[in-house]
PDB file of C-alpha atoms and ligand atoms in Angstrom:
ATOM      1  CA  UNK A   1       1.225  -8.794   2.423  1.00  0.00           C
ATOM      2  CA  UNK A   2      -1.568  -9.159   4.999  1.00  0.00           C
ATOM      3  CA  UNK A   3      -1.694  -6.944   8.100  1.00  0.00           C
ATOM      4  CA  UNK A   4      -0.931  -9.801  10.485  1.00  0.00           C
ATOM      5  CA  UNK A   5       2.797 -10.603  10.378  1.00  0.00           C
ATOM      6  CA  UNK A   6       2.956 -13.077  13.310  1.00  0.00           C
ATOM      7  CA  UNK A   7       3.349 -16.234  11.211  1.00  0.00           C
ATOM      8  CA  UNK A   8       5.659 -14.498   8.751  1.00  0.00           C
ATOM      9  CA  UNK A   9       8.016 -13.385  11.548  1.00  0.00           C
ATOM     10  CA  UNK A  10       8.139 -16.859  13.129  1.00  0.00           C
ATOM     11  CA  UNK A  11       9.740 -18.231   9.969  1.00  0.00           C
ATOM     12  CA  UNK A  12      12.270 -15.411   9.461  1.00  0.00           C
ATOM     13  CA  UNK A  13      15.020 -16.234  11.968  1.00  0.00           C
ATOM     14  CA  UNK A  14      16.117 -19.493  13.532  1.00  0.00           C
ATOM     15  CA  UNK A  15      17.025 -19.178  17.205  1.00  0.00           C
ATOM     16  CA  UNK A  16      18.063 -22.819  17.748  1.00  0.00           C
ATOM     17  CA  UNK A  17      20.827 -22.985  20.366  1.00  0.00           C
ATOM     18  CA  UNK A  18      20.852 -19.193  20.810  1.00  0.00           C
ATOM     19  CA  UNK A  19      20.431 -17.974  24.384  1.00  0.00           C
ATOM     20  CA  UNK A  20      20.154 -14.241  23.740  1.00  0.00           C
ATOM     21  CA  UNK A  21      19.633 -11.825  20.861  1.00  0.00           C
ATOM     22  CA  UNK A  22      20.002  -8.042  20.583  1.00  0.00           C
ATOM     23  CA  UNK A  23      16.820  -6.185  19.703  1.00  0.00           C
ATOM     24  CA  UNK A  24      16.968  -2.545  18.569  1.00  0.00           C
ATOM     25  CA  UNK A  25      14.007  -0.380  19.640  1.00  0.00           C
ATOM     26  CA  UNK A  26      13.311   3.000  18.053  1.00  0.00           C
ATOM     27  CA  UNK A  27       9.615   3.560  18.798  1.00  0.00           C
ATOM     28  CA  UNK A  28       7.336   2.278  21.521  1.00  0.00           C
ATOM     29  CA  UNK A  29      10.001  -0.262  22.502  1.00  0.00           C
ATOM     30  CA  UNK A  30      11.966   2.661  23.945  1.00  0.00           C
ATOM     31  CA  UNK A  31       9.305   3.659  26.475  1.00  0.00           C
ATOM     32  CA  UNK A  32       6.992   0.646  26.751  1.00  0.00           C
ATOM     33  CA  UNK A  33       9.253  -2.120  28.007  1.00  0.00           C
ATOM     34  CA  UNK A  34       6.712  -4.844  28.844  1.00  0.00           C
ATOM     35  CA  UNK A  35       9.168  -7.703  28.255  1.00  0.00           C
ATOM     36  CA  UNK A  36      12.087  -9.104  30.245  1.00  0.00           C
ATOM     37  CA  UNK A  37      15.608  -8.203  29.142  1.00  0.00           C
ATOM     38  CA  UNK A  38      19.120  -9.187  30.190  1.00  0.00           C
ATOM     39  CA  UNK A  39      20.818  -5.905  29.288  1.00  0.00           C
ATOM     40  CA  UNK A  40      19.772  -2.503  27.958  1.00  0.00           C
ATOM     41  CA  UNK A  41      22.059  -0.049  26.109  1.00  0.00           C
ATOM     42  CA  UNK A  42      21.522   3.138  24.084  1.00  0.00           C
ATOM     43  CA  UNK A  43      22.500   2.475  20.476  1.00  0.00           C
ATOM     44  CA  UNK A  44      22.338   3.926  16.965  1.00  0.00           C
ATOM     45  CA  UNK A  45      21.738   2.406  13.565  1.00  0.00           C
ATOM     46  CA  UNK A  46      22.849   4.021  10.336  1.00  0.00           C
ATOM     47  CA  UNK A  47      20.987   4.431   7.060  1.00  0.00           C
ATOM     48  CA  UNK A  48      17.491   4.546   8.559  1.00  0.00           C
ATOM     49  CA  UNK A  49      15.192   7.448   9.449  1.00  0.00           C
ATOM     50  CA  UNK A  50      12.260   7.230  11.902  1.00  0.00           C
ATOM     51  CA  UNK A  51       8.959   8.322  10.325  1.00  0.00           C
ATOM     52  CA  UNK A  52       5.287   8.346  11.422  1.00  0.00           C
ATOM     53  CA  UNK A  53       4.329   6.659   8.158  1.00  0.00           C
ATOM     54  CA  UNK A  54       2.803   3.397   9.401  1.00  0.00           C
ATOM     55  CA  UNK A  55      -0.924   3.077  10.068  1.00  0.00           C
ATOM     56  CA  UNK A  56      -2.072   1.755  13.425  1.00  0.00           C
ATOM     57  CA  UNK A  57      -5.370  -0.093  13.184  1.00  0.00           C
ATOM     58  CA  UNK A  58      -4.900  -2.148  16.338  1.00  0.00           C
ATOM     59  CA  UNK A  59      -3.170  -0.011  18.999  1.00  0.00           C
ATOM     60  CA  UNK A  60      -3.477   3.747  18.407  1.00  0.00           C
ATOM     61  CA  UNK A  61      -6.370   3.758  15.970  1.00  0.00           C
ATOM     62  CA  UNK A  62      -9.049   1.478  14.560  1.00  0.00           C
ATOM     63  CA  UNK A  63      -9.592  -0.203  11.179  1.00  0.00           C
ATOM     64  CA  UNK A  64     -12.049   2.585  10.299  1.00  0.00           C
ATOM     65  CA  UNK A  65      -9.835   5.416  11.574  1.00  0.00           C
ATOM     66  CA  UNK A  66      -6.181   4.348  11.764  1.00  0.00           C
ATOM     67  CA  UNK A  67      -3.657   6.288  13.792  1.00  0.00           C
ATOM     68  CA  UNK A  68      -0.023   6.788  12.838  1.00  0.00           C
ATOM     69  CA  UNK A  69       3.011   5.134  14.416  1.00  0.00           C
ATOM     70  CA  UNK A  70       6.673   4.966  13.497  1.00  0.00           C
ATOM     71  CA  UNK A  71       8.537   2.794  11.080  1.00  0.00           C
ATOM     72  CA  UNK A  72      12.009   3.128   9.560  1.00  0.00           C
ATOM     73  CA  UNK A  73      12.651   4.422   6.051  1.00  0.00           C
ATOM     74  CA  UNK A  74      15.931   3.778   4.252  1.00  0.00           C
ATOM     75  CA  UNK A  75      17.942   7.002   3.985  1.00  0.00           C
ATOM     76  CA  UNK A  76      21.664   6.827   3.249  1.00  0.00           C
ATOM     77  CA  UNK A  77      23.712   8.544   5.961  1.00  0.00           C
ATOM     78  CA  UNK A  78      20.796   8.975   8.387  1.00  0.00           C
ATOM     79  CA  UNK A  79      21.323   8.000  12.028  1.00  0.00           C
ATOM     80  CA  UNK A  80      18.523   6.589  14.148  1.00  0.00           C
ATOM     81  CA  UNK A  81      19.052   6.603  17.893  1.00  0.00           C
ATOM     82  CA  UNK A  82      17.268   4.068  20.076  1.00  0.00           C
ATOM     83  CA  UNK A  83      17.716   1.484  22.782  1.00  0.00           C
ATOM     84  CA  UNK A  84      19.146  -2.010  22.306  1.00  0.00           C
ATOM     85  CA  UNK A  85      17.913  -4.801  24.561  1.00  0.00           C
ATOM     86  CA  UNK A  86      19.586  -8.183  24.937  1.00  0.00           C
ATOM     87  CA  UNK A  87      16.662 -10.574  25.202  1.00  0.00           C
ATOM     88  CA  UNK A  88      15.883 -14.258  25.266  1.00  0.00           C
ATOM     89  CA  UNK A  89      14.486 -15.419  21.884  1.00  0.00           C
ATOM     90  CA  UNK A  90      11.254 -16.300  23.744  1.00  0.00           C
ATOM     91  CA  UNK A  91      10.545 -12.571  24.030  1.00  0.00           C
ATOM     92  CA  UNK A  92       9.679 -12.536  20.316  1.00  0.00           C
ATOM     93  CA  UNK A  93       6.641 -14.721  20.992  1.00  0.00           C
ATOM     94  CA  UNK A  94       5.183 -11.736  22.840  1.00  0.00           C
ATOM     95  CA  UNK A  95       6.597  -8.935  20.678  1.00  0.00           C
ATOM     96  CA  UNK A  96       5.616 -10.518  17.354  1.00  0.00           C
ATOM     97  CA  UNK A  97       1.999 -10.366  18.546  1.00  0.00           C
ATOM     98  CA  UNK A  98       2.306  -6.872  20.027  1.00  0.00           C
ATOM     99  CA  UNK A  99       3.831  -5.540  16.781  1.00  0.00           C
ATOM    100  CA  UNK A 100       1.899  -7.681  14.337  1.00  0.00           C
ATOM    101  CA  UNK A 101       0.381  -4.914  12.205  1.00  0.00           C
ATOM    102  CA  UNK A 102       2.807  -5.048   9.270  1.00  0.00           C
ATOM    103  CA  UNK A 103       6.189  -5.207  11.056  1.00  0.00           C
ATOM    104  CA  UNK A 104       8.829  -7.749  10.032  1.00  0.00           C
ATOM    105  CA  UNK A 105      12.065  -8.503  11.875  1.00  0.00           C
ATOM    106  CA  UNK A 106      15.249  -7.537  10.021  1.00  0.00           C
ATOM    107  CA  UNK A 107      18.878  -7.879  11.012  1.00  0.00           C
ATOM    108  CA  UNK A 108      20.910  -4.677  11.436  1.00  0.00           C
ATOM    109  CA  UNK A 109      24.349  -3.581  12.623  1.00  0.00           C
ATOM    110  CA  UNK A 110      24.113  -1.391  15.758  1.00  0.00           C
ATOM    111  CA  UNK A 111      26.659   0.914  17.374  1.00  0.00           C
ATOM    112  CA  UNK A 112      26.476   1.332  21.142  1.00  0.00           C
ATOM    113  CA  UNK A 113      27.261   4.693  22.724  1.00  0.00           C
ATOM    114  CA  UNK A 114      30.702   3.429  23.823  1.00  0.00           C
ATOM    115  CA  UNK A 115      31.607   2.686  20.166  1.00  0.00           C
ATOM    116  CA  UNK A 116      31.243  -1.092  20.366  1.00  0.00           C
ATOM    117  CA  UNK A 117      29.179  -2.802  17.671  1.00  0.00           C
ATOM    118  CA  UNK A 118      26.802  -5.748  17.533  1.00  0.00           C
ATOM    119  CA  UNK A 119      24.231  -7.239  15.203  1.00  0.00           C
ATOM    120  CA  UNK A 120      20.616  -6.876  16.286  1.00  0.00           C
ATOM    121  CA  UNK A 121      17.061  -7.425  15.127  1.00  0.00           C
ATOM    122  CA  UNK A 122      14.741  -4.533  14.388  1.00  0.00           C
ATOM    123  CA  UNK A 123      11.033  -4.419  13.520  1.00  0.00           C
ATOM    124  CA  UNK A 124      10.381  -2.509  10.297  1.00  0.00           C
ATOM    125  CA  UNK A 125       7.105  -1.972   8.464  1.00  0.00           C
ATOM    126  CA  UNK A 126       8.104  -1.741   4.814  1.00  0.00           C
ATOM    127  CA  UNK A 127       6.242   0.199   2.127  1.00  0.00           C
ATOM    128  CA  UNK A 128       4.624  -2.936   0.717  1.00  0.00           C
ATOM    129  CA  UNK A 129       2.677  -3.753   3.896  1.00  0.00           C
ATOM    130  CA  UNK A 130      -1.069  -3.207   3.839  1.00  0.00           C
ATOM    131  CA  UNK A 131      -1.051  -0.765   6.779  1.00  0.00           C
ATOM    132  CA  UNK A 132       1.602   1.556   5.315  1.00  0.00           C
ATOM    133  CA  UNK A 133       0.311   5.133   4.973  1.00  0.00           C
ATOM    134  CA  UNK A 134       3.443   6.878   3.731  1.00  0.00           C
ATOM    135  CA  UNK A 135       4.390  10.537   3.838  1.00  0.00           C
ATOM    136  CA  UNK A 136       2.133  13.520   4.450  1.00  0.00           C
ATOM    137  CA  UNK A 137       2.791  17.066   5.641  1.00  0.00           C
ATOM    138  CA  UNK A 138       3.785  17.321   9.286  1.00  0.00           C
ATOM    139  CA  UNK A 139       0.594  19.295  10.008  1.00  0.00           C
ATOM    140  CA  UNK A 140      -1.593  16.598   8.470  1.00  0.00           C
ATOM    141  CA  UNK A 141       0.263  13.861  10.340  1.00  0.00           C
ATOM    142  CA  UNK A 142      -0.088  15.794  13.623  1.00  0.00           C
ATOM    143  CA  UNK A 143      -3.826  16.331  12.958  1.00  0.00           C
ATOM    144  CA  UNK A 144      -4.331  12.609  12.301  1.00  0.00           C
ATOM    145  CA  UNK A 145      -2.460  11.762  15.492  1.00  0.00           C
ATOM    146  CA  UNK A 146      -4.498  14.325  17.461  1.00  0.00           C
ATOM    147  CA  UNK A 147      -7.841  12.793  16.450  1.00  0.00           C
ATOM    148  CA  UNK A 148      -6.901   9.092  16.615  1.00  0.00           C
ATOM    149  CA  UNK A 149      -7.342   6.700  19.482  1.00  0.00           C
ATOM    150  CA  UNK A 150      -7.373   2.919  19.800  1.00  0.00           C
ATOM    151  CA  UNK A 151      -7.274   0.009  22.261  1.00  0.00           C
ATOM    152  CA  UNK A 152      -3.815   1.058  23.574  1.00  0.00           C
ATOM    153  CA  UNK A 153      -4.901   4.666  24.135  1.00  0.00           C
ATOM    154  CA  UNK A 154      -4.683   8.013  22.362  1.00  0.00           C
ATOM    155  CA  UNK A 155      -2.286   8.304  19.446  1.00  0.00           C
ATOM    156  CA  UNK A 156      -1.112  11.619  20.954  1.00  0.00           C
ATOM    157  CA  UNK A 157       0.164   9.750  24.027  1.00  0.00           C
ATOM    158  CA  UNK A 158       2.335   7.562  21.764  1.00  0.00           C
ATOM    159  CA  UNK A 159       3.892  10.628  20.126  1.00  0.00           C
ATOM    160  CA  UNK A 160       4.414  12.543  23.381  1.00  0.00           C
ATOM    161  CA  UNK A 161       5.947   9.570  25.194  1.00  0.00           C
ATOM    162  CA  UNK A 162       8.263   8.868  22.283  1.00  0.00           C
ATOM    163  CA  UNK A 163       9.418  12.510  22.109  1.00  0.00           C
ATOM    164  CA  UNK A 164      10.031  12.534  25.871  1.00  0.00           C
ATOM    165  CA  UNK A 165      11.984   9.257  25.705  1.00  0.00           C
ATOM    166  CA  UNK A 166      14.139  10.532  22.822  1.00  0.00           C
ATOM    167  CA  UNK A 167      14.894  13.717  24.755  1.00  0.00           C
ATOM    168  CA  UNK A 168      15.951  11.611  27.735  1.00  0.00           C
ATOM    169  CA  UNK A 169      18.302   9.707  25.397  1.00  0.00           C
ATOM    170  CA  UNK A 170      19.840  12.991  24.252  1.00  0.00           C
ATOM    171  CA  UNK A 171      18.509  12.565  20.743  1.00  0.00           C
ATOM    172  CA  UNK A 172      17.173  15.308  18.526  1.00  0.00           C
ATOM    173  CA  UNK A 173      14.833  13.859  15.929  1.00  0.00           C
ATOM    174  CA  UNK A 174      13.487  16.806  13.876  1.00  0.00           C
ATOM    175  CA  UNK A 175      10.570  14.773  12.446  1.00  0.00           C
ATOM    176  CA  UNK A 176       9.314  13.664  15.873  1.00  0.00           C
ATOM    177  CA  UNK A 177       9.907  17.012  17.565  1.00  0.00           C
ATOM    178  CA  UNK A 178       8.149  18.953  14.811  1.00  0.00           C
ATOM    179  CA  UNK A 179       5.085  16.719  15.142  1.00  0.00           C
ATOM    180  CA  UNK A 180       5.217  17.139  18.914  1.00  0.00           C
ATOM    181  CA  UNK A 181       5.230  20.928  18.663  1.00  0.00           C
ATOM    182  CA  UNK A 182       2.278  20.885  16.214  1.00  0.00           C
ATOM    183  CA  UNK A 183       0.389  18.652  18.613  1.00  0.00           C
ATOM    184  CA  UNK A 184       1.114  20.808  21.649  1.00  0.00           C
TER     185      UNK A 184
HETATM  186  C1  BEZ B 201      10.318  -0.187  18.095  1.00  0.00           C
HETATM  187  O1  BEZ B 201      10.110   0.552  19.029  1.00  0.00           O
HETATM  188  O2  BEZ B 201      11.454  -0.559  17.815  1.00  0.00           O
HETATM  189  C2  BEZ B 201       9.199  -0.691  17.297  1.00  0.00           C
HETATM  190  C3  BEZ B 201       8.480   0.185  16.556  1.00  0.00           C
HETATM  191  C4  BEZ B 201       7.431  -0.282  15.812  1.00  0.00           C
HETATM  192  C5  BEZ B 201       7.122  -1.626  15.827  1.00  0.00           C
HETATM  193  C6  BEZ B 201       7.869  -2.494  16.557  1.00  0.00           C
HETATM  194  C7  BEZ B 201       8.927  -2.031  17.295  1.00  0.00           C
END
């Protein structure tokens, strides 16, 4: 699969006659909300773990020296906390471009903090995408993040903002917090 997923995402879901869609955010969508939304609610999805395993050649790194950003990895029983936004389908015209480096939209069940459930869309960069970097030791990941920077700013800022946003949500993500403490 090529890096640029914009065209691929446009053909994945049909929004004809749909006025709003839930979108689950677990990474930069939690703290960088540069899109309009109708409603915002903390939510959790099951069976997925957040990992800094996706390369960033366009935002937090460069093609020559990619940074690392989060994707979701299938892990039975894992819980991933994030924020669900109810958005107009038009929002995907913007987000598909913002998150074009290997991320595809998938459908997922979500549980809101009050116990209610809904179906939402979530961007996931799967292992077969060209920008996928995969696992490494937490020290090596933190070192790569510490030295990387790209058009959207330092990779360290991405990690620190995400850790801060997760703390504000009351989440404890050991992977993210371990990287944060290495970085600090
Ligand atoms: C998110 O915050 O949900 C997100 C993470 C990576 C790419 C796109 C969206």
